[in-house]
Coordinates of N, CA and C and ligand atoms in Angstrom, one line a residue:
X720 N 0.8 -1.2 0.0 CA 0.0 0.0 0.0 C 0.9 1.2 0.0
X721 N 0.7 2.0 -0.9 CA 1.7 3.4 -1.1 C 0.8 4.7 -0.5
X722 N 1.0 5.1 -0.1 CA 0.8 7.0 0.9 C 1.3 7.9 0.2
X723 N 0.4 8.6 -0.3 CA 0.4 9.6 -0.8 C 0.2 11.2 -0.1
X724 N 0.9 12.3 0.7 CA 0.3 13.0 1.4 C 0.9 14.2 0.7
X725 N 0.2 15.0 0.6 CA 0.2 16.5 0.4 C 0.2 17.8 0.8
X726 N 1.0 18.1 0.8 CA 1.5 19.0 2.2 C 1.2 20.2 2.3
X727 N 1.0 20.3 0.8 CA 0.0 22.4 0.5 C -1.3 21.5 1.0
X728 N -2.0 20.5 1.1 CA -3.4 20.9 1.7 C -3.3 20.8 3.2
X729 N -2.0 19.7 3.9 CA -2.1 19.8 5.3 C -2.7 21.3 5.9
X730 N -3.0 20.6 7.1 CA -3.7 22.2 8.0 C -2.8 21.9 9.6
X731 N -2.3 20.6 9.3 CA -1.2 20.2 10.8 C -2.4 19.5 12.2
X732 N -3.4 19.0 11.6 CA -4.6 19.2 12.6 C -3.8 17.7 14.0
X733 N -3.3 16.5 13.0 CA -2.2 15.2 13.4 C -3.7 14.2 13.7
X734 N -5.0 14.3 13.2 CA -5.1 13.2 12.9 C -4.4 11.8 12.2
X735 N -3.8 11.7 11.4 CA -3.3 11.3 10.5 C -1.9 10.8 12.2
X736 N -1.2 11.3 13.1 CA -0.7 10.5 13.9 C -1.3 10.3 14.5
X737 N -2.4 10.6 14.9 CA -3.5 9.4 16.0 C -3.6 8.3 15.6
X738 N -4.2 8.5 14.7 CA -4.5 7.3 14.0 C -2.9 6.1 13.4
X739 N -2.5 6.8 13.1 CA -1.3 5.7 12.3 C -0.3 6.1 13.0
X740 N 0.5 6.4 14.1 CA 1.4 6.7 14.9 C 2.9 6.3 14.7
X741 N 2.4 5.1 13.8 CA 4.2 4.2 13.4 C 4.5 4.7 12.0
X742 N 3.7 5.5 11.4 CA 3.7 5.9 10.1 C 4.3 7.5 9.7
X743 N 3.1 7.7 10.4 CA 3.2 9.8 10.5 C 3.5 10.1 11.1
X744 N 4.1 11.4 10.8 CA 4.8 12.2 12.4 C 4.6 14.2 11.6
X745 N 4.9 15.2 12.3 CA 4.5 16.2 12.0 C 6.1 16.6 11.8
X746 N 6.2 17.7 10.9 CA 7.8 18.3 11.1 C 7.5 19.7 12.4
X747 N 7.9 20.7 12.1 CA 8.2 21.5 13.3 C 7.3 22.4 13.4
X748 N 6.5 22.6 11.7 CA 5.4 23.5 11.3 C 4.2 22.9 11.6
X749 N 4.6 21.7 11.9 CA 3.0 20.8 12.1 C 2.9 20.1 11.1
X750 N 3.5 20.2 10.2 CA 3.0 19.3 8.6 C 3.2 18.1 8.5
X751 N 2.3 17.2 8.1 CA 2.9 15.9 7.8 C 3.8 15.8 7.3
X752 N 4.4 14.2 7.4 CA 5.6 13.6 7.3 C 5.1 12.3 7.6
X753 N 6.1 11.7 6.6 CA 6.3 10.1 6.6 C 7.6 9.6 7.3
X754 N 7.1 9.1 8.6 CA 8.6 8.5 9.2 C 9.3 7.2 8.1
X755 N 10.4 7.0 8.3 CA 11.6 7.0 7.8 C 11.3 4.9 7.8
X756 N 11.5 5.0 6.6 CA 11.0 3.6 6.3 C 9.5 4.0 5.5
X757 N 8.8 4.7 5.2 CA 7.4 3.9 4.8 C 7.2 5.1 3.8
X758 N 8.2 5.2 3.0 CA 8.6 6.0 2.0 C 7.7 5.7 0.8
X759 N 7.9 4.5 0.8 CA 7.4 3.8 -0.7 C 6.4 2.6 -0.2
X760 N 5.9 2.9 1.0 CA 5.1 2.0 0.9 C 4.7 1.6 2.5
X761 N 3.7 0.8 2.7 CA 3.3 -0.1 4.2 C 2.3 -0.8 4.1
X762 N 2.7 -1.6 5.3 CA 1.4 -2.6 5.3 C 1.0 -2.7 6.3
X763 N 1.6 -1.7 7.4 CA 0.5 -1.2 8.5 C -1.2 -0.8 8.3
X764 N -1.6 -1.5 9.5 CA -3.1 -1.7 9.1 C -4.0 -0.2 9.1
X765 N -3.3 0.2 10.1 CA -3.9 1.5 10.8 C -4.2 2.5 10.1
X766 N -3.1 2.9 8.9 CA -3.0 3.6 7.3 C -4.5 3.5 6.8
X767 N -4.9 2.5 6.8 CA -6.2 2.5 5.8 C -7.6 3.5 6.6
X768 N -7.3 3.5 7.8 CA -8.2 4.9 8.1 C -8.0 5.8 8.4
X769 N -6.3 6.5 7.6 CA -6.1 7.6 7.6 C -6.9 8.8 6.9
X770 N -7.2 7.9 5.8 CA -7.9 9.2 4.6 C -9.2 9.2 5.3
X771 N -9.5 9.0 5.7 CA -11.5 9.1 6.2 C -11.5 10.4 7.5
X772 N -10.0 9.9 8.2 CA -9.8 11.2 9.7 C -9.2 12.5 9.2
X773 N -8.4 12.5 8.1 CA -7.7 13.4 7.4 C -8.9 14.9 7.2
X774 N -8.8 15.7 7.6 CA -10.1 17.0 7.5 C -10.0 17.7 6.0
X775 N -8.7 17.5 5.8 CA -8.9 18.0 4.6 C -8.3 16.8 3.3
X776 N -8.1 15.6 3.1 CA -7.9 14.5 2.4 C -6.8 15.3 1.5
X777 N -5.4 15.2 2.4 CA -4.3 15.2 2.5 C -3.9 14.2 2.3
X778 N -4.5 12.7 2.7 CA -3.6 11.6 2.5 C -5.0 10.9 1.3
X779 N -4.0 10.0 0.6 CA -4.5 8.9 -0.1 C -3.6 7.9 -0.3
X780 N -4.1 6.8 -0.3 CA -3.8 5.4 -0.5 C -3.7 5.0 -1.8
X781 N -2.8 4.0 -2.0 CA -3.0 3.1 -3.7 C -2.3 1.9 -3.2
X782 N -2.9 0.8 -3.6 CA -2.1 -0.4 -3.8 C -0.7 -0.7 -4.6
X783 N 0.1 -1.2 -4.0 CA 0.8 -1.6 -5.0 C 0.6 -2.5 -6.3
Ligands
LIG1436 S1 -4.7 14.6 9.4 FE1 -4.4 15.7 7.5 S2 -4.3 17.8 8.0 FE2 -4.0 16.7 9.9 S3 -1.7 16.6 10.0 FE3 -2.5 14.7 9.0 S4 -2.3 15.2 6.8 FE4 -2.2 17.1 7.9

């Protein structure tokens, strides 16, 4: 599963680390970020209800 996030729509709200915590992380401005490893990809479960908590659908999903 590949993660797609976009960072002109973030708003820094960190749903997106509630939810997926081994995944996301904020930089300094608040903005997402993809911790280190899940670059190109995961198979963390918790990802798949990122885009639904996301307020402004910032993140999307694609299968590999
Ligand atoms: S939930 Fe969306 S808006 Fe909030 S920090 Fe994550 S990507 Fe940004």
């Amino acid at each position: 599963m590949r993660i797609t996030i976009d960072r002109e729509r973030c708003i820094g709200s960190g749903q997106c680390v509630m939810t997926a915590p081994g995944v996301f992380t904020q930089d300094d401005e608040g903005l997402v970020e993809l911790l280190p490893g899940h670059e190109n990809g995961t198979s963390d479960p918790d990802v798949r209800h990122v885009p639904a908590t996301c307020p402004v659908q910032a993140v999307s999903l694609s299968e590999d």
